[in-house]
PDB file of C-alpha atoms and ligand atoms in Angstrom:
ATOM      1  CA  MET A   4      20.997   9.929  -6.909  1.00 38.00           C
ATOM      2  CA  ASN A   5      19.235   9.543 -10.245  1.00 44.00           C
ATOM      3  CA  ARG A   6      15.955  11.380  -9.607  1.00 49.00           C
ATOM      4  CA  SER A   7      14.298   9.846 -12.630  1.00 65.00           C
ATOM      5  CA  SER A   8      14.920   6.313 -11.320  1.00 86.00           C
ATOM      6  CA  PRO A   9      11.681   4.386 -10.716  1.00 94.00           C
ATOM      7  CA  LEU A  10      12.984   3.816  -7.169  1.00 96.00           C
ATOM      8  CA  ALA A  11      12.090   7.470  -6.444  1.00 96.00           C
ATOM      9  CA  ASN A  12       8.446   6.565  -7.151  1.00 97.00           C
ATOM     10  CA  VAL A  13       8.405   3.792  -4.527  1.00 98.00           C
ATOM     11  CA  ARG A  14       6.979   5.121  -1.255  1.00 98.00           C
ATOM     12  CA  ILE A  15       7.986   3.391   1.951  1.00 99.00           C
ATOM     13  CA  VAL A  16       5.034   3.919   4.293  1.00 99.00           C
ATOM     14  CA  LEU A  17       5.380   3.281   8.046  1.00 98.00           C
ATOM     15  CA  SER A  18       2.074   3.231   9.909  1.00 98.00           C
ATOM     16  CA  HIS A  19       1.905   4.338  13.555  1.00 98.00           C
ATOM     17  CA  THR A  20       5.546   3.629  14.396  1.00 98.00           C
ATOM     18  CA  SER A  21       6.183   3.657  18.178  1.00 98.00           C
ATOM     19  CA  HIS A  22       9.992   3.685  18.264  1.00 98.00           C
ATOM     20  CA  PRO A  23      11.674   6.655  16.579  1.00 98.00           C
ATOM     21  CA  GLY A  24      14.871   4.582  16.338  1.00 98.00           C
ATOM     22  CA  ASN A  25      13.079   2.340  13.834  1.00 98.00           C
ATOM     23  CA  ILE A  26      12.245   5.369  11.687  1.00 98.00           C
ATOM     24  CA  GLY A  27      15.937   6.338  11.608  1.00 98.00           C
ATOM     25  CA  ALA A  28      17.038   2.773  10.835  1.00 98.00           C
ATOM     26  CA  THR A  29      14.431   2.662   8.031  1.00 98.00           C
ATOM     27  CA  ALA A  30      15.889   5.833   6.477  1.00 98.00           C
ATOM     28  CA  ARG A  31      19.333   4.236   6.531  1.00 98.00           C
ATOM     29  CA  ALA A  32      18.033   0.965   5.040  1.00 98.00           C
ATOM     30  CA  MET A  33      16.349   2.968   2.272  1.00 98.00           C
ATOM     31  CA  LYS A  34      19.289   5.187   1.384  1.00 98.00           C
ATOM     32  CA  THR A  35      21.761   2.300   1.157  1.00 98.00           C
ATOM     33  CA  MET A  36      19.536   0.774  -1.553  1.00 98.00           C
ATOM     34  CA  GLY A  37      18.714   4.015  -3.411  1.00 97.00           C
ATOM     35  CA  LEU A  38      15.180   4.592  -2.101  1.00 98.00           C
ATOM     36  CA  SER A  39      14.253   8.105  -1.017  1.00 98.00           C
ATOM     37  CA  THR A  40      10.519   8.556  -0.459  1.00 98.00           C
ATOM     38  CA  LEU A  41       9.368   7.994   3.129  1.00 98.00           C
ATOM     39  CA  TYR A  42       5.824   8.521   4.439  1.00 98.00           C
ATOM     40  CA  LEU A  43       5.087   8.372   8.176  1.00 98.00           C
ATOM     41  CA  VAL A  44       1.466   7.852   9.221  1.00 98.00           C
ATOM     42  CA  ASN A  45       0.948   9.235  12.754  1.00 98.00           C
ATOM     43  CA  PRO A  46       4.370   8.372  14.202  1.00 98.00           C
ATOM     44  CA  LYS A  47       4.445   8.418  18.010  1.00 98.00           C
ATOM     45  CA  SER A  48       7.465  10.740  18.101  1.00 98.00           C
ATOM     46  CA  PHE A  49       8.921  12.495  15.048  1.00 98.00           C
ATOM     47  CA  PRO A  50      11.222  14.372  14.549  1.00 98.00           C
ATOM     48  CA  ASP A  51      13.231  12.744  17.319  1.00 98.00           C
ATOM     49  CA  ASN A  52      16.915  12.643  18.244  1.00 98.00           C
ATOM     50  CA  GLU A  53      16.854   8.846  18.389  1.00 98.00           C
ATOM     51  CA  ALA A  54      15.680   8.757  14.746  1.00 98.00           C
ATOM     52  CA  ASP A  55      18.496  11.108  13.705  1.00 98.00           C
ATOM     53  CA  VAL A  56      21.109   9.020  15.491  1.00 98.00           C
ATOM     54  CA  ARG A  57      19.950   5.756  13.922  1.00 98.00           C
ATOM     55  CA  ALA A  58      19.683   7.327  10.447  1.00 98.00           C
ATOM     56  CA  SER A  59      23.387   8.179  10.522  1.00 98.00           C
ATOM     57  CA  ASN A  60      24.161   9.673   7.079  1.00 98.00           C
ATOM     58  CA  ALA A  61      20.614   9.199   5.850  1.00 98.00           C
ATOM     59  CA  ARG A  62      19.142  12.175   7.748  1.00 98.00           C
ATOM     60  CA  ASP A  63      18.245  13.820   4.445  1.00 98.00           C
ATOM     61  CA  ILE A  64      15.584  11.097   4.004  1.00 98.00           C
ATOM     62  CA  LEU A  65      14.112  12.033   7.404  1.00 98.00           C
ATOM     63  CA  GLU A  66      14.162  15.736   6.529  1.00 98.00           C
ATOM     64  CA  GLN A  67      12.234  15.071   3.323  1.00 98.00           C
ATOM     65  CA  ALA A  68       9.807  12.563   4.918  1.00 98.00           C
ATOM     66  CA  SER A  69       6.072  13.304   4.664  1.00 98.00           C
ATOM     67  CA  VAL A  70       4.204  13.047   7.964  1.00 98.00           C
ATOM     68  CA  VAL A  71       0.493  12.363   7.351  1.00 98.00           C
ATOM     69  CA  HIS A  72      -2.556  11.532   9.468  1.00 98.00           C
ATOM     70  CA  SER A  73      -3.984   8.559   7.607  1.00 98.00           C
ATOM     71  CA  LEU A  74      -2.949   5.748   5.320  1.00 98.00           C
ATOM     72  CA  GLU A  75      -5.369   7.182   2.725  1.00 98.00           C
ATOM     73  CA  GLU A  76      -3.195  10.308   2.565  1.00 98.00           C
ATOM     74  CA  ALA A  77      -0.005   8.271   2.222  1.00 98.00           C
ATOM     75  CA  LEU A  78      -1.488   6.240  -0.641  1.00 98.00           C
ATOM     76  CA  HIS A  79      -2.893   9.218  -2.551  1.00 98.00           C
ATOM     77  CA  ASP A  80      -2.258   8.842  -6.320  1.00 97.00           C
ATOM     78  CA  THR A  81      -0.576   5.434  -6.000  1.00 98.00           C
ATOM     79  CA  VAL A  82      -1.587   2.750  -8.520  1.00 97.00           C
ATOM     80  CA  LEU A  83      -0.335  -0.203  -6.460  1.00 97.00           C
ATOM     81  CA  ALA A  84       0.063  -0.676  -2.696  1.00 98.00           C
ATOM     82  CA  ILE A  85       1.526  -3.788  -1.087  1.00 98.00           C
ATOM     83  CA  ALA A  86       0.960  -4.650   2.592  1.00 98.00           C
ATOM     84  CA  MET A  87       3.835  -6.223   4.563  1.00 98.00           C
ATOM     85  CA  THR A  88       2.544  -8.711   7.150  1.00 96.00           C
ATOM     86  CA  ALA A  89       4.420 -10.881   9.636  1.00 94.00           C
ATOM     87  CA  ARG A  90       1.513 -13.290  10.148  1.00 89.00           C
ATOM     88  CA  PRO A  91      -1.171 -14.787   7.919  1.00 84.00           C
ATOM     89  CA  ARG A  92      -4.573 -13.054   8.041  1.00 86.00           C
ATOM     90  CA  ASP A  93      -8.118 -14.118   7.232  1.00 86.00           C
ATOM     91  CA  LEU A  94      -9.416 -13.173   3.803  1.00 88.00           C
ATOM     92  CA  SER A  95      -5.924 -12.259   2.664  1.00 90.00           C
ATOM     93  CA  ASN A  96      -5.169 -10.561  -0.630  1.00 94.00           C
ATOM     94  CA  ARG A  97      -2.916 -12.442  -3.044  1.00 95.00           C
ATOM     95  CA  ILE A  98       0.444 -13.186  -1.377  1.00 96.00           C
ATOM     96  CA  LEU A  99       3.671 -12.559  -3.291  1.00 96.00           C
ATOM     97  CA  ASP A 100       7.252 -13.345  -2.388  1.00 96.00           C
ATOM     98  CA  THR A 101       9.675 -10.455  -1.957  1.00 98.00           C
ATOM     99  CA  ARG A 102      11.168 -10.626  -5.481  1.00 97.00           C
ATOM    100  CA  GLN A 103       7.751 -10.859  -7.176  1.00 97.00           C
ATOM    101  CA  ALA A 104       6.614  -7.867  -5.135  1.00 98.00           C
ATOM    102  CA  ALA A 105       9.664  -5.799  -6.133  1.00 98.00           C
ATOM    103  CA  LYS A 106       8.983  -6.635  -9.799  1.00 96.00           C
ATOM    104  CA  ALA A 107       5.310  -5.707  -9.524  1.00 96.00           C
ATOM    105  CA  LEU A 108       6.161  -2.376  -7.876  1.00 97.00           C
ATOM    106  CA  LEU A 109       8.856  -1.411 -10.388  1.00 96.00           C
ATOM    107  CA  GLU A 110       6.666  -2.382 -13.335  1.00 93.00           C
ATOM    108  CA  HIS A 111       4.433   0.569 -12.442  1.00 93.00           C
ATOM    109  CA  ALA A 112       6.942   2.881 -10.747  1.00 95.00           C
ATOM    110  CA  SER A 113       8.425   4.128 -14.019  1.00 90.00           C
ATOM    111  CA  GLN A 114       5.115   5.965 -14.564  1.00 91.00           C
ATOM    112  CA  SER A 115       3.231   6.328 -11.285  1.00 95.00           C
ATOM    113  CA  PRO A 116       3.768   6.262  -7.515  1.00 97.00           C
ATOM    114  CA  VAL A 117       3.522   2.877  -5.770  1.00 98.00           C
ATOM    115  CA  ALA A 118       3.773   1.984  -2.064  1.00 98.00           C
ATOM    116  CA  LEU A 119       5.034  -0.628   0.364  1.00 98.00           C
ATOM    117  CA  VAL A 120       3.170  -0.428   3.676  1.00 98.00           C
ATOM    118  CA  PHE A 121       4.647  -1.514   7.037  1.00 98.00           C
ATOM    119  CA  GLY A 122       2.733  -1.853  10.315  1.00 98.00           C
ATOM    120  CA  ARG A 123       3.117  -1.070  13.997  1.00 98.00           C
ATOM    121  CA  GLU A 124       5.839  -2.784  16.028  1.00 97.00           C
ATOM    122  CA  SER A 125       3.273  -4.096  18.523  1.00 96.00           C
ATOM    123  CA  SER A 126       0.455  -5.379  16.331  1.00 96.00           C
ATOM    124  CA  GLY A 127       1.309  -4.941  12.649  1.00 97.00           C
ATOM    125  CA  LEU A 128      -1.192  -3.561  10.135  1.00 97.00           C
ATOM    126  CA  THR A 129      -4.929  -3.435  10.870  1.00 96.00           C
ATOM    127  CA  THR A 130      -7.415  -5.294   8.671  1.00 95.00           C
ATOM    128  CA  ALA A 131      -8.664  -1.937   7.352  1.00 96.00           C
ATOM    129  CA  GLU A 132      -5.112  -0.933   6.382  1.00 97.00           C
ATOM    130  CA  ILE A 133      -4.461  -4.253   4.616  1.00 97.00           C
ATOM    131  CA  SER A 134      -7.768  -3.837   2.751  1.00 96.00           C
ATOM    132  CA  MET A 135      -6.487  -0.598   1.222  1.00 97.00           C
ATOM    133  CA  CYS A 136      -3.665  -2.548  -0.455  1.00 97.00           C
ATOM    134  CA  GLN A 137      -4.018  -4.881  -3.438  1.00 97.00           C
ATOM    135  CA  LEU A 138      -1.310  -7.414  -2.572  1.00 97.00           C
ATOM    136  CA  THR A 139       0.433  -8.850   0.498  1.00 97.00           C
ATOM    137  CA  VAL A 140       4.037  -9.900   1.138  1.00 97.00           C
ATOM    138  CA  HIS A 141       5.177 -12.217   3.901  1.00 95.00           C
ATOM    139  CA  ILE A 142       8.953 -12.593   4.303  1.00 96.00           C
ATOM    140  CA  PRO A 143       9.579 -16.282   5.048  1.00 95.00           C
ATOM    141  CA  THR A 144      10.960 -16.689   8.582  1.00 95.00           C
ATOM    142  CA  ASN A 145      11.251 -19.161  11.421  1.00 94.00           C
ATOM    143  CA  PRO A 146       7.615 -20.225  12.000  1.00 90.00           C
ATOM    144  CA  ASP A 147       8.237 -20.097  15.765  1.00 92.00           C
ATOM    145  CA  TYR A 148       9.258 -16.417  15.548  1.00 92.00           C
ATOM    146  CA  SER A 149       8.124 -14.707  12.368  1.00 87.00           C
ATOM    147  CA  SER A 150       8.210 -11.052  13.421  1.00 90.00           C
ATOM    148  CA  LEU A 151      11.219  -9.171  12.044  1.00 97.00           C
ATOM    149  CA  ASN A 152      12.279  -5.807  13.374  1.00 98.00           C
ATOM    150  CA  LEU A 153      10.463  -3.148  11.320  1.00 98.00           C
ATOM    151  CA  ALA A 154      13.631  -1.640   9.784  1.00 98.00           C
ATOM    152  CA  ALA A 155      15.005  -5.127   9.042  1.00 98.00           C
ATOM    153  CA  ALA A 156      11.835  -5.879   7.048  1.00 98.00           C
ATOM    154  CA  VAL A 157      12.298  -2.567   5.187  1.00 98.00           C
ATOM    155  CA  GLN A 158      15.932  -3.481   4.462  1.00 98.00           C
ATOM    156  CA  ILE A 159      14.967  -6.796   2.850  1.00 98.00           C
ATOM    157  CA  MET A 160      12.408  -5.184   0.551  1.00 98.00           C
ATOM    158  CA  ALA A 161      14.744  -2.272  -0.273  1.00 98.00           C
ATOM    159  CA  TYR A 162      17.402  -4.813  -1.293  1.00 98.00           C
ATOM    160  CA  GLU A 163      14.935  -6.684  -3.511  1.00 98.00           C
ATOM    161  CA  LEU A 164      13.886  -3.431  -5.173  1.00 98.00           C
ATOM    162  CA  ARG A 165      17.519  -2.569  -5.846  1.00 97.00           C
ATOM    163  CA  MET A 166      18.227  -6.003  -7.315  1.00 96.00           C
ATOM    164  CA  VAL A 167      15.259  -5.762  -9.678  1.00 96.00           C
ATOM    165  CA  SER A 168      16.032  -2.143 -10.623  1.00 95.00           C
ATOM    166  CA  THR A 169      19.587  -3.027 -11.647  1.00 92.00           C
ATOM    167  CA  GLU A 170      18.593  -6.006 -13.803  1.00 84.00           C
ATOM    168  CA  THR A 171      19.703  -5.309 -17.359  1.00 62.00           C
ATOM    169  CA  THR A 172      16.363  -5.400 -19.223  1.00 66.00           C
ATOM    170  CA  PRO A 173      14.386  -2.282 -18.352  1.00 62.00           C
ATOM    171  CA  ILE A 174      10.698  -2.928 -17.712  1.00 61.00           C
ATOM    172  CA  PRO A 175       8.724  -1.498 -20.660  1.00 64.00           C
ATOM    173  CA  PRO A 176       6.300   1.259 -19.666  1.00 63.00           C
ATOM    174  CA  GLN A 177       2.610   0.418 -20.016  1.00 60.00           C
ATOM    175  CA  PRO A 178       0.707   1.837 -22.965  1.00 65.00           C
ATOM    176  CA  PRO A 179      -1.503   4.744 -21.809  1.00 64.00           C
ATOM    177  CA  ALA A 180      -4.643   2.853 -22.928  1.00 65.00           C
ATOM    178  CA  TYR A 181      -4.196   0.577 -19.933  1.00 80.00           C
ATOM    179  CA  GLN A 182      -3.590   3.188 -17.278  1.00 91.00           C
ATOM    180  CA  LEU A 183      -4.389   1.797 -13.856  1.00 94.00           C
ATOM    181  CA  ALA A 184      -6.874   3.629 -11.661  1.00 97.00           C
ATOM    182  CA  SER A 185      -5.298   5.451  -8.736  1.00 97.00           C
ATOM    183  CA  PHE A 186      -5.903   4.644  -5.067  1.00 97.00           C
ATOM    184  CA  ASN A 187      -8.186   7.652  -4.594  1.00 97.00           C
ATOM    185  CA  GLU A 188     -10.303   6.861  -7.685  1.00 98.00           C
ATOM    186  CA  ILE A 189     -10.820   3.308  -6.436  1.00 98.00           C
ATOM    187  CA  GLU A 190     -11.638   4.492  -2.881  1.00 98.00           C
ATOM    188  CA  LEU A 191     -14.338   6.828  -4.313  1.00 98.00           C
ATOM    189  CA  PHE A 192     -15.764   3.877  -6.242  1.00 98.00           C
ATOM    190  CA  TYR A 193     -15.876   1.716  -3.064  1.00 98.00           C
ATOM    191  CA  ARG A 194     -17.673   4.519  -1.214  1.00 97.00           C
ATOM    192  CA  HIS A 195     -20.151   4.911  -4.059  1.00 98.00           C
ATOM    193  CA  LEU A 196     -20.779   1.148  -4.222  1.00 98.00           C
ATOM    194  CA  GLU A 197     -21.194   0.904  -0.436  1.00 97.00           C
ATOM    195  CA  GLN A 198     -23.749   3.729  -0.448  1.00 97.00           C
ATOM    196  CA  ALA A 199     -25.638   2.143  -3.349  1.00 96.00           C
ATOM    197  CA  MET A 200     -25.759  -1.180  -1.499  1.00 97.00           C
ATOM    198  CA  ILE A 201     -27.059   0.558   1.639  1.00 97.00           C
ATOM    199  CA  ASP A 202     -29.696   2.529  -0.321  1.00 95.00           C
ATOM    200  CA  SER A 203     -30.890  -0.622  -2.070  1.00 94.00           C
ATOM    201  CA  GLU A 204     -30.965  -2.458   1.298  1.00 95.00           C
ATOM    202  CA  PHE A 205     -28.538  -5.104   0.086  1.00 96.00           C
ATOM    203  CA  LEU A 206     -26.162  -4.026   2.856  1.00 96.00           C
ATOM    204  CA  ASP A 207     -27.397  -3.406   6.391  1.00 96.00           C
ATOM    205  CA  PRO A 208     -24.970  -0.842   7.894  1.00 95.00           C
ATOM    206  CA  ARG A 209     -25.808  -2.137  11.406  1.00 96.00           C
ATOM    207  CA  GLN A 210     -24.648  -5.610  10.355  1.00 94.00           C
ATOM    208  CA  PRO A 211     -22.093  -5.064   7.599  1.00 91.00           C
ATOM    209  CA  LYS A 212     -20.236  -8.327   8.348  1.00 91.00           C
ATOM    210  CA  ARG A 213     -17.269  -8.478   6.012  1.00 94.00           C
ATOM    211  CA  LEU A 214     -19.020  -7.571   2.790  1.00 96.00           C
ATOM    212  CA  MET A 215     -16.849  -4.540   1.975  1.00 96.00           C
ATOM    213  CA  GLN A 216     -13.688  -6.455   2.847  1.00 95.00           C
ATOM    214  CA  ARG A 217     -14.706  -9.212   0.411  1.00 96.00           C
ATOM    215  CA  ILE A 218     -15.537  -6.692  -2.288  1.00 97.00           C
ATOM    216  CA  ARG A 219     -12.207  -4.909  -1.833  1.00 97.00           C
ATOM    217  CA  ARG A 220     -10.393  -8.235  -2.032  1.00 96.00           C
ATOM    218  CA  MET A 221     -12.225  -9.171  -5.226  1.00 97.00           C
ATOM    219  CA  PHE A 222     -11.403  -5.878  -6.975  1.00 97.00           C
ATOM    220  CA  ALA A 223      -7.818  -5.973  -5.658  1.00 96.00           C
ATOM    221  CA  ARG A 224      -7.366  -9.103  -7.817  1.00 96.00           C
ATOM    222  CA  THR A 225      -8.491  -7.318 -10.968  1.00 95.00           C
ATOM    223  CA  GLN A 226      -6.112  -4.304 -11.078  1.00 93.00           C
ATOM    224  CA  LEU A 227      -8.858  -1.896 -12.144  1.00 96.00           C
ATOM    225  CA  GLU A 228      -8.025   0.516 -14.941  1.00 96.00           C
ATOM    226  CA  LYS A 229      -9.201   4.166 -14.974  1.00 96.00           C
ATOM    227  CA  GLU A 230     -11.680   3.448 -17.757  1.00 96.00           C
ATOM    228  CA  GLU A 231     -13.147   0.470 -15.888  1.00 97.00           C
ATOM    229  CA  VAL A 232     -13.719   2.539 -12.728  1.00 98.00           C
ATOM    230  CA  ASN A 233     -15.516   5.099 -14.894  1.00 97.00           C
ATOM    231  CA  ILE A 234     -17.740   2.362 -16.339  1.00 98.00           C
ATOM    232  CA  LEU A 235     -18.559   0.920 -12.887  1.00 98.00           C
ATOM    233  CA  ARG A 236     -19.413   4.352 -11.489  1.00 97.00           C
ATOM    234  CA  GLY A 237     -21.494   5.086 -14.598  1.00 98.00           C
ATOM    235  CA  ILE A 238     -23.480   1.883 -13.994  1.00 97.00           C
ATOM    236  CA  LEU A 239     -24.080   2.851 -10.341  1.00 97.00           C
ATOM    237  CA  ASN A 240     -25.238   6.338 -11.394  1.00 96.00           C
ATOM    238  CA  ALA A 241     -27.621   4.885 -13.989  1.00 96.00           C
ATOM    239  CA  LEU A 242     -29.095   2.376 -11.508  1.00 95.00           C
ATOM    240  CA  GLU A 243     -29.562   5.121  -8.909  1.00 92.00           C
ATOM    241  CA  LYS A 244     -31.323   7.368 -11.429  1.00 90.00           C
ATOM    242  CA  HIS A 245     -33.537   4.473 -12.482  1.00 86.00           C
ATOM    243  CA  ARG A 246     -34.496   3.778  -8.850  1.00 79.00           C
ATOM    244  CA  SER A 247     -35.455   7.355  -8.083  1.00 73.00           C
ATOM    245  CA  VAL A 248     -37.939   7.732 -11.005  1.00 68.00           C
TER     246      VAL A 248
HETATM  247  N1  SAH B 314       4.043  -8.038  16.087  1.00 58.42           N
HETATM  248  C1  SAH B 314       3.562  -7.640  14.785  1.00 58.42           C
HETATM  249  C2  SAH B 314       4.693  -7.493  13.809  1.00 58.42           C
HETATM  250  C3  SAH B 314       5.318  -6.194  13.936  1.00 58.42           C
HETATM  251  S1  SAH B 314       6.805  -6.030  13.054  1.00 58.42           S
HETATM  252  C4  SAH B 314       2.563  -8.634  14.275  1.00 58.42           C
HETATM  253  O1  SAH B 314       2.361  -9.622  14.888  1.00 58.42           O
HETATM  254  O2  SAH B 314       1.994  -8.404  13.202  1.00 58.42           O
HETATM  255  C5  SAH B 314       6.495  -4.469  12.257  1.00 58.42           C
HETATM  256  C6  SAH B 314       6.196  -4.570  10.776  1.00 58.42           C
HETATM  257  O3  SAH B 314       7.326  -5.125  10.070  1.00 58.42           O
HETATM  258  C7  SAH B 314       5.035  -5.463  10.377  1.00 58.42           C
HETATM  259  O4  SAH B 314       3.781  -4.827  10.514  1.00 58.42           O
HETATM  260  C8  SAH B 314       5.351  -5.750   8.920  1.00 58.42           C
HETATM  261  O5  SAH B 314       4.963  -4.657   8.106  1.00 58.42           O
HETATM  262  C9  SAH B 314       6.884  -5.862   8.940  1.00 58.42           C
HETATM  263  N2  SAH B 314       7.303  -7.266   9.104  1.00 58.42           N
HETATM  264  C10 SAH B 314       7.872  -7.842  10.178  1.00 58.42           C
HETATM  265  N3  SAH B 314       8.128  -9.152   9.962  1.00 58.42           N
HETATM  266  C11 SAH B 314       7.696  -9.414   8.710  1.00 58.42           C
HETATM  267  C12 SAH B 314       7.661 -10.580   7.892  1.00 58.42           C
HETATM  268  N4  SAH B 314       8.130 -11.756   8.296  1.00 58.42           N
HETATM  269  N5  SAH B 314       7.132 -10.466   6.638  1.00 58.42           N
HETATM  270  C13 SAH B 314       6.643  -9.288   6.188  1.00 58.42           C
HETATM  271  N6  SAH B 314       6.643  -8.157   6.919  1.00 58.42           N
HETATM  272  C14 SAH B 314       7.169  -8.211   8.158  1.00 58.42           C
END
């Protein structure tokens, strides 16, 4: 496989998978389309013989998979994360179709890691997990039965990524002046902002309602750049200093 292909920078993240067979089938779906980077957030059972059997000749993907304890760890250093959801949610991020999502991911993957995040078989992704992503994809299905098997959903997105990656015009890399902020830089900003809102009594931590979710959704629409996060944190620091004199 071409290691320098942007597909190598696309992380497939499975959160809290219950059935090891689905992890194996995901590895197979990925390898057939040229994807190689698998992150498993707290899988119920891994490594597991059932995963190996279902992976068939894609066991190398399982051997190289990263097992982590939180979605934050899986998204470390990514500049774009897209949540895959089988049903509509309240206060949703912008929804893309599968081809638009593949384009958005590959636009950044030539320079930085990006991620596609899949949820649990039983209940999908939590609201907190979706809030860590900037965009959402729903694969159109029969409205009476919209929930695809996890590995089938991975297969559809892996196919879309392959189609976009083999289109003839390569996506031009972004100029460095517009470098996007990474997941961890943005998470530190959210924490800083939340603390500043608590200290200034704008936010009551006993009754937070959905303020942080709304704020995350608003910034998810803006695609914050590194420089902009620095400015926002600088403003918070200056306001805090001003308050304490
Ligand atoms: N019963 C769950 C769905 C679980 S399917 C629910 O109601 O949310 C496991 C995962 O596969 C989902 O979390 C999602 O990431 C992906 N998936 C399944 N069907 C999908 C669809 N139609 N569109 C996008 N993602 C889907």
